[in-house]
Amino acid sequence: MLEKYGHGGDLRSASELFGKNVDELLDYSSNMNPLGPPKSFKQAIEDYWQHIVHYPDPVQRELVAAIADKHKLKQESIVVGNGAAELIDLIVRQLQPAKAALLIPSFVEYEQAIVKAGCEPIYIETSEQLGFIPTLEQLQQVHASKRPDLYMLGYPNNPTGTLIPMEYILYLLDEGATVVIDEAFIDFHLEEEQLTMMQWLERYDRLFVIRSMTKFYSIPGIRLGYMAGDERTIRALKQLQVPWSVNSLAQRLGCIAFSESEFADQTKAWLAEEIPWMKDAIEQLHLKPYATVTNYMLVGIGEHYDINSKQLQQLMGARGILIRDAATFRGLSDRYIRLAIKSRKSNHMMLGALADVLKDYRKDERNVTKS
Ligand SMILES: Cc1ncc(COP(=O)(O)O)c(C=O)c1O
């Protein structure tokens, strides 16, 4: 399977699995901004070689100042990490909750971090019928009966692309819960400023907000993310971190990223246009796209085709196109795949291959029970 090491975007595993060169593959299994990386990053990388003779700034002064400025936060409330993944792991290790709640389906690293820290996961099931969003009553019930010490929530959630309503998160915080919000994909949203939970950090000292630079700037190979929250916890958490975990190139690119406002505006505008187009195109293939607010889409294989997600991934892979088998997410069956949203040209290529594969698996319409 493609997700041998737990994630999409693993080109080396894909190359071994499908017998293709890495550069022949079109990757719809991980979700990078097709407009990125910003052009300014190229020059920064070319200039960088002179700096590799020095250790990186161990406390990332310039980058922390830029992050504090962007979110109007105190520098002491910020920690920079080797990708959001490092921070997901660190915050759970620092807080050492006995029980931590997470939505299913959600990003696999939440559960891994919880289990690795010896903590008990509390699953909050979401359903297709309710758009993969839990109800407030459900959260109230979990909170009252299980009393999780921590909630880990993707905002937007992965793989569903949905946003849990802000009032639900505020309800948990008002109840005194500790909540970690993963905003790895929030920067793609036109209303990022209004939606971000960063605005509540001053009010709630049990709220932690994680950001990733990976997706929006298309730099998964660089590893850069940050988290903001209560100063004392952040200070203690830094003690758990490996020294120099954020290399100097990552720090440099992070600083440049914050000045790329045109790139940010273009990205948000591109995606706002591409989501409805993609949804429409998927519907035309008689598949079932679920509503998303970000640059990937959960897709149900539905009732029209006699094929499962693993077979579909295999047949698409043989055509050089990688898709995510969503059955690898707890709570989803082999009737779901996750597709990135990329440039119109790539989307056409991916959809063309999908149509080609699916045509051999179309059910006789008399056997279709639901549409
Ligand atoms: C929801 C979510 N959070 C965090 C991450 C990790 O991001 P990073 O590359 O910054 O470690 C991912 C990566 O796929 C993700 O999907």
mmCIF file of C-alpha atoms and ligand atoms in Angstrom:
data_model
loop_
_atom_site.group_PDB
_atom_site.id
_atom_site.type_symbol
_atom_site.label_atom_id
_atom_site.label_comp_id
_atom_site.label_asym_id
_atom_site.label_seq_id
_atom_site.Cartn_x
_atom_site.Cartn_y
_atom_site.Cartn_z
ATOM 1 C CA MET A 1 0.000 0.000 0.000
ATOM 2 C CA LEU A 2 1.047 3.536 -0.683
ATOM 3 C CA GLU A 3 0.607 4.698 2.915
ATOM 4 C CA LYS A 4 3.239 2.215 4.113
ATOM 5 C CA TYR A 5 4.686 4.825 6.488
ATOM 6 C CA GLY A 6 1.332 6.286 7.477
ATOM 7 C CA HIS A 7 0.996 9.216 5.060
ATOM 8 C CA GLY A 8 0.348 10.260 1.492
ATOM 9 C CA GLY A 9 3.004 12.009 -0.593
ATOM 10 C CA ASP A 10 5.547 9.203 -0.172
ATOM 11 C CA LEU A 11 7.035 9.273 -3.654
ATOM 12 C CA ARG A 12 9.786 6.743 -2.998
ATOM 13 C CA SER A 13 7.318 4.110 -1.787
ATOM 14 C CA ALA A 14 5.066 4.940 -4.748
ATOM 15 C CA SER A 15 7.966 4.575 -7.153
ATOM 16 C CA GLU A 16 8.769 1.116 -5.730
ATOM 17 C CA LEU A 17 5.122 0.103 -5.727
ATOM 18 C CA PHE A 18 4.198 1.252 -9.216
ATOM 19 C CA GLY A 19 7.570 0.800 -10.941
ATOM 20 C CA LYS A 20 7.792 4.424 -12.099
ATOM 21 C CA ASN A 21 10.384 7.146 -11.650
ATOM 22 C CA VAL A 22 9.596 9.634 -8.930
ATOM 23 C CA ASP A 23 9.442 12.479 -11.483
ATOM 24 C CA GLU A 24 6.827 10.624 -13.562
ATOM 25 C CA LEU A 25 4.336 10.679 -10.708
ATOM 26 C CA LEU A 26 1.484 13.147 -10.274
ATOM 27 C CA ASP A 27 0.789 13.317 -6.571
ATOM 28 C CA TYR A 28 -2.827 13.699 -5.478
ATOM 29 C CA SER A 29 -2.173 11.860 -2.219
ATOM 30 C CA SER A 30 -0.667 14.849 -0.404
ATOM 31 C CA ASN A 31 -2.023 18.366 -0.486
ATOM 32 C CA MET A 32 0.416 21.043 -1.569
ATOM 33 C CA ASN A 33 -0.380 24.447 -2.987
ATOM 34 C CA PRO A 34 0.166 24.162 -6.780
ATOM 35 C CA LEU A 35 1.075 27.865 -6.923
ATOM 36 C CA GLY A 36 4.024 27.308 -4.629
ATOM 37 C CA PRO A 37 6.691 27.503 -3.516
ATOM 38 C CA PRO A 38 6.826 31.299 -3.948
ATOM 39 C CA LYS A 39 9.458 32.346 -6.510
ATOM 40 C CA SER A 40 11.433 34.259 -3.882
ATOM 41 C CA PHE A 41 12.296 30.957 -2.191
ATOM 42 C CA LYS A 42 14.503 29.930 -5.115
ATOM 43 C CA GLN A 43 16.937 32.816 -4.641
ATOM 44 C CA ALA A 44 16.923 32.294 -0.876
ATOM 45 C CA ILE A 45 17.887 28.651 -1.363
ATOM 46 C CA GLU A 46 20.660 29.576 -3.822
ATOM 47 C CA ASP A 47 22.086 32.070 -1.316
ATOM 48 C CA TYR A 48 21.811 29.608 1.506
ATOM 49 C CA TRP A 49 24.877 27.495 0.877
ATOM 50 C CA GLN A 50 27.157 30.084 2.528
ATOM 51 C CA HIS A 51 25.257 29.696 5.780
ATOM 52 C CA ILE A 52 25.488 25.957 6.199
ATOM 53 C CA VAL A 53 28.830 26.370 7.981
ATOM 54 C CA HIS A 54 26.962 27.869 10.954
ATOM 55 C CA TYR A 55 24.514 26.407 13.426
ATOM 56 C CA PRO A 56 20.985 27.729 13.061
ATOM 57 C CA ASP A 57 19.778 30.315 15.572
ATOM 58 C CA PRO A 58 18.674 27.962 18.373
ATOM 59 C CA VAL A 59 15.818 30.262 19.368
ATOM 60 C CA GLN A 60 14.832 31.378 15.817
ATOM 61 C CA ARG A 61 14.798 35.088 16.785
ATOM 62 C CA GLU A 62 13.915 36.557 13.413
ATOM 63 C CA LEU A 63 11.225 34.004 12.609
ATOM 64 C CA VAL A 64 9.620 34.145 16.050
ATOM 65 C CA ALA A 65 9.452 37.944 15.749
ATOM 66 C CA ALA A 66 7.760 37.594 12.336
ATOM 67 C CA ILE A 67 5.226 35.062 13.673
ATOM 68 C CA ALA A 68 4.476 37.242 16.717
ATOM 69 C CA ASP A 69 3.950 40.201 14.429
ATOM 70 C CA LYS A 70 1.632 38.303 12.066
ATOM 71 C CA HIS A 71 -0.640 36.998 14.806
ATOM 72 C CA LYS A 72 -0.239 39.922 17.266
ATOM 73 C CA LEU A 73 1.110 37.596 19.939
ATOM 74 C CA LYS A 74 3.916 37.771 22.469
ATOM 75 C CA GLN A 75 7.113 36.102 21.314
ATOM 76 C CA GLU A 76 7.201 34.065 24.537
ATOM 77 C CA SER A 77 3.961 32.336 23.562
ATOM 78 C CA ILE A 78 5.447 30.874 20.361
ATOM 79 C CA VAL A 79 7.435 27.728 19.636
ATOM 80 C CA VAL A 80 8.739 26.853 16.180
ATOM 81 C CA GLY A 81 9.002 23.204 15.176
ATOM 82 C CA ASN A 82 10.330 20.807 12.594
ATOM 83 C CA GLY A 83 6.941 20.790 10.877
ATOM 84 C CA ALA A 84 3.581 20.785 12.645
ATOM 85 C CA ALA A 85 4.176 17.063 13.170
ATOM 86 C CA GLU A 86 6.895 17.760 15.751
ATOM 87 C CA LEU A 87 4.585 20.109 17.646
ATOM 88 C CA ILE A 88 1.675 17.643 17.689
ATOM 89 C CA ASP A 89 4.017 15.146 19.303
ATOM 90 C CA LEU A 90 5.567 17.663 21.726
ATOM 91 C CA ILE A 91 2.339 19.143 23.024
ATOM 92 C CA VAL A 92 0.948 15.728 23.932
ATOM 93 C CA ARG A 93 4.213 14.746 25.605
ATOM 94 C CA GLN A 94 4.263 18.009 27.528
ATOM 95 C CA LEU A 95 0.642 17.912 28.677
ATOM 96 C CA GLN A 96 0.691 14.164 29.467
ATOM 97 C CA PRO A 97 -3.081 13.796 29.416
ATOM 98 C CA ALA A 98 -4.582 10.561 30.738
ATOM 99 C CA LYS A 99 -7.363 10.737 28.126
ATOM 100 C CA ALA A 100 -7.344 12.670 24.881
ATOM 101 C CA ALA A 101 -10.297 13.057 22.545
ATOM 102 C CA LEU A 102 -10.114 13.198 18.770
ATOM 103 C CA LEU A 103 -12.579 13.103 15.930
ATOM 104 C CA ILE A 104 -12.722 10.115 13.679
ATOM 105 C CA PRO A 105 -11.781 10.318 10.947
ATOM 106 C CA SER A 106 -8.932 12.749 11.541
ATOM 107 C CA PHE A 107 -5.202 13.176 10.885
ATOM 108 C CA VAL A 108 -3.397 9.974 11.903
ATOM 109 C CA GLU A 109 -0.660 11.774 13.832
ATOM 110 C CA TYR A 110 -3.084 12.856 16.575
ATOM 111 C CA GLU A 111 -3.803 9.289 17.564
ATOM 112 C CA GLN A 112 -0.165 8.284 17.163
ATOM 113 C CA ALA A 113 1.015 11.096 19.434
ATOM 114 C CA ILE A 114 -1.678 10.204 21.984
ATOM 115 C CA VAL A 115 -0.841 6.510 22.000
ATOM 116 C CA LYS A 116 2.925 7.128 22.044
ATOM 117 C CA ALA A 117 2.508 9.286 25.141
ATOM 118 C CA GLY A 118 0.760 6.378 26.897
ATOM 119 C CA CYS A 119 -2.546 8.202 26.863
ATOM 120 C CA GLU A 120 -5.982 6.751 26.183
ATOM 121 C CA PRO A 121 -7.655 7.960 22.964
ATOM 122 C CA ILE A 122 -11.337 8.880 23.191
ATOM 123 C CA TYR A 123 -12.911 8.677 19.741
ATOM 124 C CA ILE A 124 -15.636 11.104 18.736
ATOM 125 C CA GLU A 125 -17.336 9.533 15.762
ATOM 126 C CA THR A 126 -18.571 11.722 12.958
ATOM 127 C CA SER A 127 -20.928 10.589 10.246
ATOM 128 C CA GLU A 128 -21.283 11.097 6.548
ATOM 129 C CA GLN A 129 -24.928 12.116 7.029
ATOM 130 C CA LEU A 130 -23.893 15.029 9.240
ATOM 131 C CA GLY A 131 -21.065 16.073 6.929
ATOM 132 C CA PHE A 132 -18.389 14.574 9.207
ATOM 133 C CA ILE A 133 -18.958 17.275 11.818
ATOM 134 C CA PRO A 134 -19.840 16.253 15.377
ATOM 135 C CA THR A 135 -22.909 17.798 16.951
ATOM 136 C CA LEU A 136 -22.658 20.069 19.963
ATOM 137 C CA GLU A 137 -24.754 17.554 21.924
ATOM 138 C CA GLN A 138 -22.255 14.859 21.065
ATOM 139 C CA LEU A 139 -19.378 16.982 22.383
ATOM 140 C CA GLN A 140 -21.360 17.832 25.503
ATOM 141 C CA GLN A 141 -22.039 14.172 26.059
ATOM 142 C CA VAL A 142 -18.400 13.108 25.562
ATOM 143 C CA HIS A 143 -17.224 15.916 27.799
ATOM 144 C CA ALA A 144 -19.646 15.068 30.583
ATOM 145 C CA SER A 145 -19.213 11.306 30.478
ATOM 146 C CA LYS A 146 -15.528 10.836 29.575
ATOM 147 C CA ARG A 147 -13.924 14.054 30.818
ATOM 148 C CA PRO A 148 -11.007 14.007 28.351
ATOM 149 C CA ASP A 149 -7.976 15.969 29.589
ATOM 150 C CA LEU A 150 -7.274 17.087 26.069
ATOM 151 C CA TYR A 151 -9.038 17.546 22.716
ATOM 152 C CA MET A 152 -7.023 17.424 19.485
ATOM 153 C CA LEU A 153 -8.957 18.929 16.609
ATOM 154 C CA GLY A 154 -8.058 19.586 13.003
ATOM 155 C CA TYR A 155 -9.460 22.936 11.900
ATOM 156 C CA PRO A 156 -10.058 22.223 9.031
ATOM 157 C CA ASN A 157 -10.090 18.525 9.698
ATOM 158 C CA ASN A 158 -8.139 16.082 7.539
ATOM 159 C CA PRO A 159 -9.268 14.014 5.550
ATOM 160 C CA THR A 160 -12.767 15.517 5.549
ATOM 161 C CA GLY A 161 -11.891 19.153 4.758
ATOM 162 C CA THR A 162 -14.546 20.311 7.220
ATOM 163 C CA LEU A 163 -14.489 23.012 9.880
ATOM 164 C CA ILE A 164 -15.964 22.263 13.258
ATOM 165 C CA PRO A 165 -17.967 25.370 14.252
ATOM 166 C CA MET A 166 -15.975 27.808 16.361
ATOM 167 C CA GLU A 167 -18.764 27.903 18.989
ATOM 168 C CA TYR A 168 -18.178 24.212 19.677
ATOM 169 C CA ILE A 169 -14.508 24.819 20.392
ATOM 170 C CA LEU A 170 -15.416 27.786 22.587
ATOM 171 C CA TYR A 171 -17.904 25.587 24.439
ATOM 172 C CA LEU A 172 -15.115 23.124 25.278
ATOM 173 C CA LEU A 173 -12.815 25.936 26.365
ATOM 174 C CA ASP A 174 -15.540 27.491 28.516
ATOM 175 C CA GLU A 175 -15.951 24.107 30.163
ATOM 176 C CA GLY A 176 -12.288 24.294 31.148
ATOM 177 C CA ALA A 177 -11.032 21.739 28.587
ATOM 178 C CA THR A 178 -7.537 21.889 27.134
ATOM 179 C CA VAL A 179 -7.813 22.099 23.368
ATOM 180 C CA VAL A 180 -5.125 21.774 20.695
ATOM 181 C CA ILE A 181 -6.271 23.163 17.366
ATOM 182 C CA ASP A 182 -4.367 22.135 14.258
ATOM 183 C CA GLU A 183 -4.701 24.896 11.666
ATOM 184 C CA ALA A 184 -2.328 23.290 9.136
ATOM 185 C CA PHE A 185 -4.758 24.157 6.294
ATOM 186 C CA ILE A 186 -6.569 27.252 7.568
ATOM 187 C CA ASP A 187 -4.408 29.648 5.537
ATOM 188 C CA PHE A 188 -6.102 28.438 2.324
ATOM 189 C CA HIS A 189 -9.407 29.876 3.541
ATOM 190 C CA LEU A 190 -10.544 33.286 2.289
ATOM 191 C CA GLU A 191 -11.769 34.024 5.816
ATOM 192 C CA GLU A 192 -8.639 32.869 7.606
ATOM 193 C CA GLU A 193 -8.495 36.030 9.740
ATOM 194 C CA GLN A 194 -12.042 35.691 11.032
ATOM 195 C CA LEU A 195 -11.809 31.937 11.530
ATOM 196 C CA THR A 196 -8.441 31.442 13.169
ATOM 197 C CA MET A 197 -8.464 30.337 16.796
ATOM 198 C CA MET A 198 -5.312 32.435 17.308
ATOM 199 C CA GLN A 199 -7.677 35.297 18.189
ATOM 200 C CA TRP A 200 -8.787 33.447 21.341
ATOM 201 C CA LEU A 201 -5.358 32.754 22.779
ATOM 202 C CA GLU A 202 -5.390 35.801 25.005
ATOM 203 C CA ARG A 203 -8.655 34.725 26.579
ATOM 204 C CA TYR A 204 -8.002 30.993 27.043
ATOM 205 C CA ASP A 205 -4.744 29.702 28.507
ATOM 206 C CA ARG A 206 -5.766 26.111 27.804
ATOM 207 C CA LEU A 207 -5.869 26.697 24.055
ATOM 208 C CA PHE A 208 -2.928 25.814 21.784
ATOM 209 C CA VAL A 209 -2.931 26.569 18.069
ATOM 210 C CA ILE A 210 -0.645 24.826 15.592
ATOM 211 C CA ARG A 211 0.233 26.090 12.113
ATOM 212 C CA SER A 212 2.198 24.413 9.334
ATOM 213 C CA MET A 213 4.138 26.171 6.577
ATOM 214 C CA THR A 214 4.224 22.916 4.600
ATOM 215 C CA LYS A 215 0.993 22.977 2.617
ATOM 216 C CA PHE A 216 0.421 26.608 1.840
ATOM 217 C CA TYR A 217 4.023 27.290 0.748
ATOM 218 C CA SER A 218 4.546 23.818 -0.781
ATOM 219 C CA ILE A 219 7.640 23.070 1.288
ATOM 220 C CA PRO A 220 7.056 19.614 2.789
ATOM 221 C CA GLY A 221 10.757 18.844 2.380
ATOM 222 C CA ILE A 222 11.810 21.835 4.500
ATOM 223 C CA ARG A 223 9.859 20.952 7.682
ATOM 224 C CA LEU A 224 8.475 24.061 9.320
ATOM 225 C CA GLY A 225 5.558 24.744 11.635
ATOM 226 C CA TYR A 226 4.795 26.688 14.807
ATOM 227 C CA MET A 227 2.501 26.683 17.769
ATOM 228 C CA ALA A 228 1.181 29.377 20.062
ATOM 229 C CA GLY A 229 -0.259 29.068 23.542
ATOM 230 C CA ASP A 230 0.235 29.633 27.231
ATOM 231 C CA GLU A 231 3.774 30.932 27.883
ATOM 232 C CA ARG A 232 4.615 28.618 30.777
ATOM 233 C CA THR A 233 3.600 25.507 28.845
ATOM 234 C CA ILE A 234 5.446 26.697 25.754
ATOM 235 C CA ARG A 235 8.608 27.343 27.799
ATOM 236 C CA ALA A 236 8.433 23.873 29.367
ATOM 237 C CA LEU A 237 7.704 22.248 26.011
ATOM 238 C CA LYS A 238 10.831 23.816 24.482
ATOM 239 C CA GLN A 239 12.856 21.866 27.042
ATOM 240 C CA LEU A 240 11.630 18.647 25.426
ATOM 241 C CA GLN A 241 12.674 19.761 21.969
ATOM 242 C CA VAL A 242 15.874 18.558 20.317
ATOM 243 C CA PRO A 243 18.347 21.490 20.016
ATOM 244 C CA TRP A 244 18.391 23.120 16.543
ATOM 245 C CA SER A 245 15.365 21.135 15.425
ATOM 246 C CA VAL A 246 14.543 23.985 13.028
ATOM 247 C CA ASN A 247 17.371 24.359 10.514
ATOM 248 C CA SER A 248 18.526 27.736 9.262
ATOM 249 C CA LEU A 249 17.077 27.364 5.753
ATOM 250 C CA ALA A 250 13.648 26.658 7.230
ATOM 251 C CA GLN A 251 14.002 29.747 9.422
ATOM 252 C CA ARG A 252 14.979 31.910 6.452
ATOM 253 C CA LEU A 253 12.142 30.705 4.240
ATOM 254 C CA GLY A 254 9.661 31.150 7.083
ATOM 255 C CA CYS A 255 10.649 34.818 7.402
ATOM 256 C CA ILE A 256 10.314 35.395 3.657
ATOM 257 C CA ALA A 257 6.946 33.594 3.578
ATOM 258 C CA PHE A 258 5.321 36.192 5.787
ATOM 259 C CA SER A 259 6.096 38.946 3.303
ATOM 260 C CA GLU A 260 4.466 37.015 0.421
ATOM 261 C CA SER A 261 1.052 38.658 0.667
ATOM 262 C CA GLU A 262 0.381 38.600 -3.069
ATOM 263 C CA PHE A 263 1.139 34.879 -3.199
ATOM 264 C CA ALA A 264 -1.261 34.359 -0.288
ATOM 265 C CA ASP A 265 -4.049 36.328 -1.943
ATOM 266 C CA GLN A 266 -3.572 34.507 -5.255
ATOM 267 C CA THR A 267 -3.684 31.137 -3.524
ATOM 268 C CA LYS A 268 -6.902 31.868 -1.678
ATOM 269 C CA ALA A 269 -8.541 33.229 -4.840
ATOM 270 C CA TRP A 270 -7.399 30.229 -6.902
ATOM 271 C CA LEU A 271 -8.796 27.740 -4.420
ATOM 272 C CA ALA A 272 -12.125 29.510 -3.976
ATOM 273 C CA GLU A 273 -12.620 29.046 -7.707
ATOM 274 C CA GLU A 274 -11.222 25.526 -7.960
ATOM 275 C CA ILE A 275 -13.248 23.874 -5.170
ATOM 276 C CA PRO A 276 -16.679 24.209 -6.887
ATOM 277 C CA TRP A 277 -15.168 23.305 -10.252
ATOM 278 C CA MET A 278 -13.630 20.144 -8.838
ATOM 279 C CA LYS A 279 -16.798 19.226 -6.952
ATOM 280 C CA ASP A 280 -18.756 19.513 -10.153
ATOM 281 C CA ALA A 281 -16.250 17.442 -12.126
ATOM 282 C CA ILE A 282 -16.276 14.684 -9.493
ATOM 283 C CA GLU A 283 -20.079 14.627 -9.538
ATOM 284 C CA GLN A 284 -20.029 14.244 -13.293
ATOM 285 C CA LEU A 285 -18.033 11.053 -12.788
ATOM 286 C CA HIS A 286 -20.899 9.812 -10.555
ATOM 287 C CA LEU A 287 -18.643 9.843 -7.525
ATOM 288 C CA LYS A 288 -19.597 11.590 -4.288
ATOM 289 C CA PRO A 289 -17.542 14.649 -3.333
ATOM 290 C CA TYR A 290 -17.956 15.913 0.236
ATOM 291 C CA ALA A 291 -18.042 19.611 1.029
ATOM 292 C CA THR A 292 -14.568 20.951 1.740
ATOM 293 C CA VAL A 293 -13.161 24.315 2.756
ATOM 294 C CA THR A 294 -9.614 23.487 1.769
ATOM 295 C CA ASN A 295 -7.309 22.079 -0.889
ATOM 296 C CA TYR A 296 -8.340 18.426 -0.737
ATOM 297 C CA MET A 297 -11.579 16.615 -1.050
ATOM 298 C CA LEU A 298 -12.887 13.455 0.504
ATOM 299 C CA VAL A 299 -14.667 11.485 -2.190
ATOM 300 C CA GLY A 300 -17.077 8.588 -1.754
ATOM 301 C CA ILE A 301 -16.913 5.885 -4.398
ATOM 302 C CA GLY A 302 -20.677 5.627 -4.032
ATOM 303 C CA GLU A 303 -23.010 3.070 -5.474
ATOM 304 C CA HIS A 304 -22.242 3.353 -9.153
ATOM 305 C CA TYR A 305 -18.930 1.491 -9.169
ATOM 306 C CA ASP A 306 -17.796 -1.950 -8.174
ATOM 307 C CA ILE A 307 -14.321 -1.037 -7.015
ATOM 308 C CA ASN A 308 -12.759 -0.296 -3.636
ATOM 309 C CA SER A 309 -10.327 2.427 -2.627
ATOM 310 C CA LYS A 310 -7.316 0.132 -2.646
ATOM 311 C CA GLN A 311 -7.988 -1.115 -6.167
ATOM 312 C CA LEU A 312 -8.643 2.402 -7.341
ATOM 313 C CA GLN A 313 -5.377 3.595 -5.819
ATOM 314 C CA GLN A 314 -3.549 0.705 -7.481
ATOM 315 C CA LEU A 315 -5.019 1.366 -10.933
ATOM 316 C CA MET A 316 -4.438 5.111 -10.696
ATOM 317 C CA GLY A 317 -0.884 4.466 -9.461
ATOM 318 C CA ALA A 318 -0.238 2.289 -12.502
ATOM 319 C CA ARG A 319 -1.137 5.391 -14.554
ATOM 320 C CA GLY A 320 1.329 7.473 -12.533
ATOM 321 C CA ILE A 321 -1.280 9.250 -10.430
ATOM 322 C CA LEU A 322 -1.193 8.870 -6.673
ATOM 323 C CA ILE A 323 -4.410 9.125 -4.706
ATOM 324 C CA ARG A 324 -5.025 8.620 -1.009
ATOM 325 C CA ASP A 325 -6.755 5.445 0.085
ATOM 326 C CA ALA A 326 -8.939 6.946 2.815
ATOM 327 C CA ALA A 327 -9.588 3.516 4.354
ATOM 328 C CA THR A 328 -6.259 4.113 6.114
ATOM 329 C CA PHE A 329 -8.071 6.686 8.301
ATOM 330 C CA ARG A 330 -9.807 5.220 11.348
ATOM 331 C CA GLY A 331 -13.567 5.532 10.826
ATOM 332 C CA LEU A 332 -13.577 5.337 7.025
ATOM 333 C CA SER A 333 -14.178 2.265 4.922
ATOM 334 C CA ASP A 334 -12.686 1.260 1.576
ATOM 335 C CA ARG A 335 -15.445 3.260 -0.139
ATOM 336 C CA TYR A 336 -13.531 6.543 0.277
ATOM 337 C CA ILE A 337 -10.562 8.211 -1.336
ATOM 338 C CA ARG A 338 -9.012 11.614 -0.743
ATOM 339 C CA LEU A 339 -7.910 13.778 -3.641
ATOM 340 C CA ALA A 340 -5.762 16.895 -3.575
ATOM 341 C CA ILE A 341 -6.960 19.952 -5.495
ATOM 342 C CA LYS A 342 -4.257 21.143 -7.840
ATOM 343 C CA SER A 343 -3.900 23.288 -10.947
ATOM 344 C CA ARG A 344 -6.696 23.027 -13.530
ATOM 345 C CA LYS A 345 -4.336 21.266 -15.943
ATOM 346 C CA SER A 346 -3.322 18.612 -13.391
ATOM 347 C CA ASN A 347 -6.912 18.232 -12.244
ATOM 348 C CA HIS A 348 -7.943 17.497 -15.823
ATOM 349 C CA MET A 349 -5.225 14.842 -16.090
ATOM 350 C CA MET A 350 -6.208 13.233 -12.807
ATOM 351 C CA LEU A 351 -9.928 13.279 -13.644
ATOM 352 C CA GLY A 352 -9.277 11.870 -17.119
ATOM 353 C CA ALA A 353 -7.354 8.947 -15.620
ATOM 354 C CA LEU A 354 -10.054 8.430 -13.002
ATOM 355 C CA ALA A 355 -12.774 8.314 -15.679
ATOM 356 C CA ASP A 356 -10.694 5.864 -17.666
ATOM 357 C CA VAL A 357 -10.194 3.539 -14.711
ATOM 358 C CA LEU A 358 -13.796 3.745 -13.521
ATOM 359 C CA LYS A 359 -15.404 2.970 -16.867
ATOM 360 C CA ASP A 360 -14.494 -0.707 -16.457
ATOM 361 C CA TYR A 361 -16.142 -0.865 -13.023
ATOM 362 C CA ARG A 362 -19.450 0.825 -13.698
ATOM 363 C CA LYS A 363 -22.330 -1.214 -12.302
ATOM 364 C CA ASP A 364 -25.286 -2.144 -14.381
ATOM 365 C CA GLU A 365 -27.680 0.735 -13.536
ATOM 366 C CA ARG A 366 -30.347 -1.802 -12.479
ATOM 367 C CA ASN A 367 -28.051 -2.794 -9.596
ATOM 368 C CA VAL A 368 -27.557 0.742 -8.354
ATOM 369 C CA THR A 369 -29.494 1.147 -5.158
ATOM 370 C CA LYS A 370 -28.721 4.761 -4.259
ATOM 371 C CA SER A 371 -27.639 7.653 -6.399
HETATM 372 C C1 LIG B 1 -3.915 18.116 9.367
HETATM 373 C C2 LIG B 1 -2.427 18.053 9.328
HETATM 374 N N1 LIG B 1 -1.729 18.589 10.334
HETATM 375 C C3 LIG B 1 -0.394 18.570 10.350
HETATM 376 C C4 LIG B 1 0.326 17.965 9.335
HETATM 377 C C5 LIG B 1 1.818 17.921 9.412
HETATM 378 O O1 LIG B 1 2.351 19.023 8.743
HETATM 379 P P1 LIG B 1 3.904 19.290 8.698
HETATM 380 O O2 LIG B 1 4.382 18.935 7.341
HETATM 381 O O3 LIG B 1 4.040 20.760 8.997
HETATM 382 O O4 LIG B 1 4.553 18.473 9.764
HETATM 383 C C6 LIG B 1 -0.354 17.377 8.271
HETATM 384 C C7 LIG B 1 0.379 16.711 7.180
HETATM 385 O O5 LIG B 1 -0.156 16.045 6.357
HETATM 386 C C8 LIG B 1 -1.763 17.426 8.271
HETATM 387 O O6 LIG B 1 -2.467 16.888 7.275
#
